[in-house]
Short mmCIF file of C-alpha atoms in Angstrom, two decimals:
data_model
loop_
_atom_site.label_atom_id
_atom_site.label_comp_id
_atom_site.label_asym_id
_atom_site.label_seq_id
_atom_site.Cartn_x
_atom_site.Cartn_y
_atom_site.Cartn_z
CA UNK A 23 12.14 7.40 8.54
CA UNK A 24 11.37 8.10 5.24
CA UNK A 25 8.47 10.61 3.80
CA UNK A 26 7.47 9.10 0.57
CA UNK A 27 4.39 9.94 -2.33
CA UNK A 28 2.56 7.39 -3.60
CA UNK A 29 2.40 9.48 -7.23
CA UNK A 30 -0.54 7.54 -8.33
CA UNK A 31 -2.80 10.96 -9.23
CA UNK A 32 0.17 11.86 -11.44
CA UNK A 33 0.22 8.39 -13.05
CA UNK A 34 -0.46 10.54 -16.64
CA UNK A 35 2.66 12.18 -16.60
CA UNK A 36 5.52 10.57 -18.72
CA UNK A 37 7.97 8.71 -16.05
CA UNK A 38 10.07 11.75 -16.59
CA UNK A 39 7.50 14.65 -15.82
CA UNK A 40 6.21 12.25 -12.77
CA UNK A 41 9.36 11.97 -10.76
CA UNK A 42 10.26 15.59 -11.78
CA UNK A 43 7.06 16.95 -10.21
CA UNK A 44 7.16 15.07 -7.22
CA UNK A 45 10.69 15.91 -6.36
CA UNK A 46 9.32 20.00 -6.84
CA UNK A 47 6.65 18.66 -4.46
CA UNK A 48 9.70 18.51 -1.98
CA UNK A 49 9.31 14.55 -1.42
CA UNK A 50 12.82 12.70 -1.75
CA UNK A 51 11.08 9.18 -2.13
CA UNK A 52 8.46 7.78 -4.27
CA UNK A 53 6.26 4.45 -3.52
CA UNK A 54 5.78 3.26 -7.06
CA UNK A 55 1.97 2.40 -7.45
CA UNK A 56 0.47 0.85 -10.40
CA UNK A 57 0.11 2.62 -14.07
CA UNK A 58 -0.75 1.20 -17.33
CA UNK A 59 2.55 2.05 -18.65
CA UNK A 60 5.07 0.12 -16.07
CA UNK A 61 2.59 -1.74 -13.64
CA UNK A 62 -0.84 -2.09 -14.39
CA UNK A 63 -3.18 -3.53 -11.93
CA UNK A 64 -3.70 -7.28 -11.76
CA UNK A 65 -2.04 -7.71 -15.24
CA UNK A 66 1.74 -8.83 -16.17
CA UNK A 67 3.92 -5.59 -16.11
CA UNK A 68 5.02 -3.33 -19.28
CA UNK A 69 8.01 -2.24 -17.77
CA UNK A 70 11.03 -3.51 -20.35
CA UNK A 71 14.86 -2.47 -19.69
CA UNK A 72 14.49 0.37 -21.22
CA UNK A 73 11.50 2.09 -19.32
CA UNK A 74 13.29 0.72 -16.22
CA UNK A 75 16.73 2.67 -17.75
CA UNK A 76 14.02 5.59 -17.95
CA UNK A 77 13.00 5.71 -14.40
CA UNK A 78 16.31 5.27 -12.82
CA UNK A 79 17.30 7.88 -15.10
CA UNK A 80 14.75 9.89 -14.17
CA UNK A 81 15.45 9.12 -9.91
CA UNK A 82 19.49 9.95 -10.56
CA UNK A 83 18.42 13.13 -12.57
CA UNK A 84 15.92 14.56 -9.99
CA UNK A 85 17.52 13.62 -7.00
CA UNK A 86 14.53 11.18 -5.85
CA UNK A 87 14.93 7.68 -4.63
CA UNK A 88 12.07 4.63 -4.63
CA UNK A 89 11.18 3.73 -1.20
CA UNK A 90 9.27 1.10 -2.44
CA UNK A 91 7.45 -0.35 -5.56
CA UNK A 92 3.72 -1.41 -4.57
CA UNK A 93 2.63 -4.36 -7.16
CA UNK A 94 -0.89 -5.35 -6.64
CA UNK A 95 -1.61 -9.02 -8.13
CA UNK A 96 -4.29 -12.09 -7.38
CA UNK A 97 -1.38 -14.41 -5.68
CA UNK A 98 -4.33 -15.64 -3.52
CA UNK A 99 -6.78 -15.91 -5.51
CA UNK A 100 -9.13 -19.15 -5.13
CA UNK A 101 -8.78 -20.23 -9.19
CA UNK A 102 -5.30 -21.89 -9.26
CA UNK A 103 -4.36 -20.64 -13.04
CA UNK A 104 -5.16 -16.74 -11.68
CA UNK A 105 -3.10 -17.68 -8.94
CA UNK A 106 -0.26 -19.03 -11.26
CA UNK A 107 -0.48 -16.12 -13.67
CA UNK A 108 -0.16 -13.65 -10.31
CA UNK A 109 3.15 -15.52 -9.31
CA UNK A 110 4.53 -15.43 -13.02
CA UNK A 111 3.97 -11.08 -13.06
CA UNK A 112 5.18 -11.15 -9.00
CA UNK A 113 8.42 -12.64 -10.47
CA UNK A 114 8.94 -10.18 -13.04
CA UNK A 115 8.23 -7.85 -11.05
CA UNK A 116 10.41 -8.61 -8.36
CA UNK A 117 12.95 -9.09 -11.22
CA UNK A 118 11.89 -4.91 -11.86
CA UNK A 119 12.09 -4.03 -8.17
CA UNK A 120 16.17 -5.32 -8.18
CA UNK A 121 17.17 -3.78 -11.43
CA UNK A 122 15.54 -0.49 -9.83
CA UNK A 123 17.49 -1.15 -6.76
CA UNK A 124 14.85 -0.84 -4.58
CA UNK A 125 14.78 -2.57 -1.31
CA UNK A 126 11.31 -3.08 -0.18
CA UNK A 127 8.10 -3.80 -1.49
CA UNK A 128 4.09 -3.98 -0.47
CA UNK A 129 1.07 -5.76 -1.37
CA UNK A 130 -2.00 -6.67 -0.16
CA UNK A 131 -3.46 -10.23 0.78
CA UNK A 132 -5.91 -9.81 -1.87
CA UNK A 133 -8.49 -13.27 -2.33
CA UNK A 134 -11.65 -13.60 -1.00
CA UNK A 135 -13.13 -12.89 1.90
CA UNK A 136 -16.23 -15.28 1.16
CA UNK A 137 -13.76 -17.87 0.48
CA UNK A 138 -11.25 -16.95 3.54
CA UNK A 139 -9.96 -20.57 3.83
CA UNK A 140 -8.98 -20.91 0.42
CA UNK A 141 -7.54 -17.93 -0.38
CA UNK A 142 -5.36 -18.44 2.74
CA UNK A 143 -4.50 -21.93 1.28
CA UNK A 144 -3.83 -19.96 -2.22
CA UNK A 145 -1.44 -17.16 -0.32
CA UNK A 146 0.52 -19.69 1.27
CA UNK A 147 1.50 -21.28 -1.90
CA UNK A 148 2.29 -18.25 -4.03
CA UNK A 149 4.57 -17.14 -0.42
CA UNK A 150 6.44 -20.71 -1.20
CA UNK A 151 7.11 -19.79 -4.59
CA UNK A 152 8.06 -16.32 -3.99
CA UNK A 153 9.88 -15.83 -0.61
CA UNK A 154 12.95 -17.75 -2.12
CA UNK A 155 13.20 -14.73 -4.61
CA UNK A 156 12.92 -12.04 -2.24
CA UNK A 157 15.24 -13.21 -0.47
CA UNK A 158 17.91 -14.11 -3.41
CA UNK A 159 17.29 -10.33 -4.00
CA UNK A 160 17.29 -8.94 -0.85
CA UNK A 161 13.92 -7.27 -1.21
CA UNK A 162 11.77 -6.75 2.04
CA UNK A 163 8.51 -7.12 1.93
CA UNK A 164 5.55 -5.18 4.03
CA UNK A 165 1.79 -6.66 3.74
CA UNK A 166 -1.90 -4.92 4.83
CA UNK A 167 -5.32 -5.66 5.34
CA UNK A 168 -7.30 -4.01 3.10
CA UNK A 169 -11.13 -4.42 2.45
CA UNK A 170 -12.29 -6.84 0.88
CA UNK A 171 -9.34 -9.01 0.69
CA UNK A 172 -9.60 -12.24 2.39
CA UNK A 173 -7.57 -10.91 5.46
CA UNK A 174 -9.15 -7.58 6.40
CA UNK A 175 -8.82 -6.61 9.50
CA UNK A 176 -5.70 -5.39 12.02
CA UNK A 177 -5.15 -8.31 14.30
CA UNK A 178 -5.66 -11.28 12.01
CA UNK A 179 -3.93 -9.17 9.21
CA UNK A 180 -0.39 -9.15 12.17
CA UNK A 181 -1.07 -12.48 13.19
CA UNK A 182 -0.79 -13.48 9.89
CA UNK A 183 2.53 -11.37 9.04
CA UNK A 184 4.11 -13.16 12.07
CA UNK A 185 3.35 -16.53 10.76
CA UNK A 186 5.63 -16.27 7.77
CA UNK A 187 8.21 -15.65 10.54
CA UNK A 188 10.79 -13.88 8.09
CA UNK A 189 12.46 -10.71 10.28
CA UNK A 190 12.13 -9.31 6.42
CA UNK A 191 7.90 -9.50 6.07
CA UNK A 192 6.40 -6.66 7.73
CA UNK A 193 3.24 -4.89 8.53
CA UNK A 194 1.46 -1.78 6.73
CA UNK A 195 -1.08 -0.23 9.02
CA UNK A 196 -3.49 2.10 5.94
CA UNK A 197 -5.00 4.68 7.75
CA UNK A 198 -7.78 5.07 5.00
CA UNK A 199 -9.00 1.89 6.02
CA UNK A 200 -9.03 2.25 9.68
CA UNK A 201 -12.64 1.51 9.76
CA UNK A 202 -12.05 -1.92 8.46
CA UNK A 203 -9.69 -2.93 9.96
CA UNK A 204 -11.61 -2.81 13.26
CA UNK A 205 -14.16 -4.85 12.41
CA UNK A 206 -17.24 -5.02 13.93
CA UNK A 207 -16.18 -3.19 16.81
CA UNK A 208 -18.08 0.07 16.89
CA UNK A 209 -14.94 2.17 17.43
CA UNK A 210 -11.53 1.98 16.28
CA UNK A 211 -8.87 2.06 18.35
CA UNK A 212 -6.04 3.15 16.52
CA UNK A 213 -3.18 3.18 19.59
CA UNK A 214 -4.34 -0.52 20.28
CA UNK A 215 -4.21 -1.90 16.66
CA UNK A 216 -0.95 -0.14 15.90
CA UNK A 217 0.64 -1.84 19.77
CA UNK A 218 -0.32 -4.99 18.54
CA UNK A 219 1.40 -4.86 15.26
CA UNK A 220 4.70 -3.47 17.98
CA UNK A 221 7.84 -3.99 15.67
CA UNK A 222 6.23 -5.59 12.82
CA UNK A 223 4.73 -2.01 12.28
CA UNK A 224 7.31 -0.94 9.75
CA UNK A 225 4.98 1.18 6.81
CA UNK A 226 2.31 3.53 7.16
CA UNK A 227 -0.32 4.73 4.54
CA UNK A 228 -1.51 8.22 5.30
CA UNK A 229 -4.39 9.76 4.34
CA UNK A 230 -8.00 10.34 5.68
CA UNK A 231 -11.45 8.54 5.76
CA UNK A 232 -14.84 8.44 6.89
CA UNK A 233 -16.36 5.67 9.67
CA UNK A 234 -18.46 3.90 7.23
CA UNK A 235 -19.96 2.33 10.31
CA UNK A 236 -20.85 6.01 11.99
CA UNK A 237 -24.64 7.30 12.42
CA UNK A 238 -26.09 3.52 13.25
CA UNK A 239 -24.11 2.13 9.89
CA UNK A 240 -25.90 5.01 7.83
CA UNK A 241 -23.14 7.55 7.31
CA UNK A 242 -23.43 5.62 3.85
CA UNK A 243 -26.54 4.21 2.43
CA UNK A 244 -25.83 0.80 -0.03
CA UNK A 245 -28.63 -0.75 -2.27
CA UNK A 246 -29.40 -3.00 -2.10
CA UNK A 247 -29.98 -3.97 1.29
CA UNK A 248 -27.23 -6.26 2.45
CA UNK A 249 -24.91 -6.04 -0.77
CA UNK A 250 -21.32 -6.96 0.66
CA UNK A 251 -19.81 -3.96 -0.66
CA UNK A 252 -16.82 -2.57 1.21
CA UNK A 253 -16.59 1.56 0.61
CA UNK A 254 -13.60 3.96 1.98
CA UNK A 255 -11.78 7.26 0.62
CA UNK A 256 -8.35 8.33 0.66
CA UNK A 257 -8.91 11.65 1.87
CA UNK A 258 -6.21 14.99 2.57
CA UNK A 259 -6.01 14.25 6.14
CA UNK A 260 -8.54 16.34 8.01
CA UNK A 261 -11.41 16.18 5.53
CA UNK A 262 -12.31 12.75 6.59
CA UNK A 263 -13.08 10.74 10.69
CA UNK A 264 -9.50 9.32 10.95
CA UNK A 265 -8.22 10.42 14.75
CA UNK A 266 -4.96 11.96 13.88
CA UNK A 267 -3.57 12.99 17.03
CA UNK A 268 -3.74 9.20 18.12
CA UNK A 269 -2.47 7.90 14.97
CA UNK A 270 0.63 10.44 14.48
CA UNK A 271 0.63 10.46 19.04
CA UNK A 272 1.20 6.64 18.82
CA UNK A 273 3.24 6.64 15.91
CA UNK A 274 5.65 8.38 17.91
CA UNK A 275 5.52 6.70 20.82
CA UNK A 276 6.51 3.38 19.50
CA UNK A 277 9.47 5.73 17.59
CA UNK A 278 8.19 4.86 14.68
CA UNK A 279 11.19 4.79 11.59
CA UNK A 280 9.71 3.10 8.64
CA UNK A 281 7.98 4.40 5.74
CA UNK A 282 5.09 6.57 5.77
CA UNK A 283 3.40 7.35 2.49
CA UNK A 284 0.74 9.76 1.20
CA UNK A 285 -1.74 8.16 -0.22
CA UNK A 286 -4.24 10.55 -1.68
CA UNK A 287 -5.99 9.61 -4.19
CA UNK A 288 -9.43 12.07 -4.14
CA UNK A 289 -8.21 14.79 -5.86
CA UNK A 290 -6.55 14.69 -9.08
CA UNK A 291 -7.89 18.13 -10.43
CA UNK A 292 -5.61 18.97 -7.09
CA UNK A 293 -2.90 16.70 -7.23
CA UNK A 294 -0.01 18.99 -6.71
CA UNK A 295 -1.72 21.17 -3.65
CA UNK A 296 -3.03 17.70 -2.24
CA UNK A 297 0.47 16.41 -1.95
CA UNK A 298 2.24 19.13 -1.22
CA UNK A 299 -0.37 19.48 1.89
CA UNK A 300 0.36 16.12 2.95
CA UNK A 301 3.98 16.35 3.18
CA UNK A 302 3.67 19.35 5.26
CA UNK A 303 1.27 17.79 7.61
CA UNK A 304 3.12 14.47 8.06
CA UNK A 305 6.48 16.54 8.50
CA UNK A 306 5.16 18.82 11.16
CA UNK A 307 3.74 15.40 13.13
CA UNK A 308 7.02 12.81 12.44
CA UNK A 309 9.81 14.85 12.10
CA UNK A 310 9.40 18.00 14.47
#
């Protein structure tokens, strides 16, 4: 298994400074996230050869290695040229992800969740484009729910994982959005959600939440009334509602040996006691 930081509240600090500081941290992977300088959000990346020749630089120097590189794009988005343009910076990307010699990457389904059919449509034709490519490069590829995408909840978000039948795709259970990706059922059920996935469960995002659907839906007041907003945090884990002993208890019992990832992105006045937190906690629960 491997422990990794998503370094996204360090994403200020020059490449260099980054991977130095998490490697002090005492992580020995990194899940590269967006920043403006190598992978902004939704945009084509900035990354040239030599900012990649930077980073690996920076890995070989510090003694830290990319567990994966997390590119976040509109590949199933409704409008065909957003679509297109997604697919054009995946393929650079993925381009990135070999030179970096990285073997896995994640995403989310992104689209619509108003326009579920489409975007569905829309995902299956960027996957067409883009599975060939993985493959040519050997890159993996691990996919979650998240809210607001067009495929947000657990067992739709598996199903769906399964259908592009490559032993290669996997799933990413986030535990920040837990909530979500129950649905309407009042409760989550963490141990069931994380069975069904079984041994597409290969990545985990780790960090805490609150039930947005707690105190009779009013743990969180929205105006207005009926607005389809979709709210969650990415918490230190025991400040938010996220059962822990079930999610690190069932990890464990399905021997979990993927990725797991802090994900903490509340407290960047904090950054470096935030992480350095997490990867105690998540050491204590999945390597003891």
């Amino acid at each position: 298994m491997k422990i990794a930081l998503d370094p996204y509240m360090l994403r200020a600090l020059p490449l260099d400074e980054m991977v130095r500081t998490v490697a002090e941290l005492g992580y020995s992977h990194i899940e590269l996230s967006p920043r403006d300088d190598f992978m902004p959000f939704f945009l084509h990346p900035r990354a040239d050869d030599e900012r990649v020749a930077t980073l690996k630089r920076a890995l070989r120097t510090h003694g830290v290695q990319l567990s994966s590189v997390l590119p976040l794009y509109k590949w199933s988005s409704p409008d065909e040229s957003e679509r297109q343009a997604a697919v054009r910076y995946w393929k650079r990307m993925i381009e990135i992800t070999a030179d970096l010699e990285c073997p896995l990457m994640n995403s989310e389904f992104n689209g619509r969740p108003e326009r579920a059919a489409e975007s569905e449509a829309a995902f299956w034709r960027s996957l067409d484009e883009l599975l060939p490519l993985f493959e040519r490069e050997g890159i993996a590829l691990n996919l979650e729910a998240h809210p607001d995408d067009f495929c947000e909840e657990n067992t739709p978000a598996v199903d769906l994982v399964r259908a592009i039948n490559k032993p290669w795709v996997n799933y990413l259970y986030c535990a920040p959005h837990t909530f979500h990706l129950s649905g309407a059922e009042p409760t989550a059920d963490i141990a069931a959600m994380m069975r069904y996935a079984g041994d597409k469960l290969q990545h985990v995002h780790i960090a805490d939440s609150f039930d947005h659907k707690g105190s009779s839906g009013l743990r969180y007041i929205l105006n207005p009334p009926g607005t389809p907003a979709r709210i969650h945090q990415h918490l230190d884990i025991g400040q938010g509602e996220v059962d822990w002993d079930t999610f690190f208890g069932t990890l464990r019992e399905l021997n979990f040996d993927g990725v797991a990832t802090a994900c903490v992105f509340a407290w960047e006045e904090r950054a470096r006691e935030s992480s350095a937190f997490m990867l105690n906690r998540i050491r204590k629960e999945l390597t003891a």
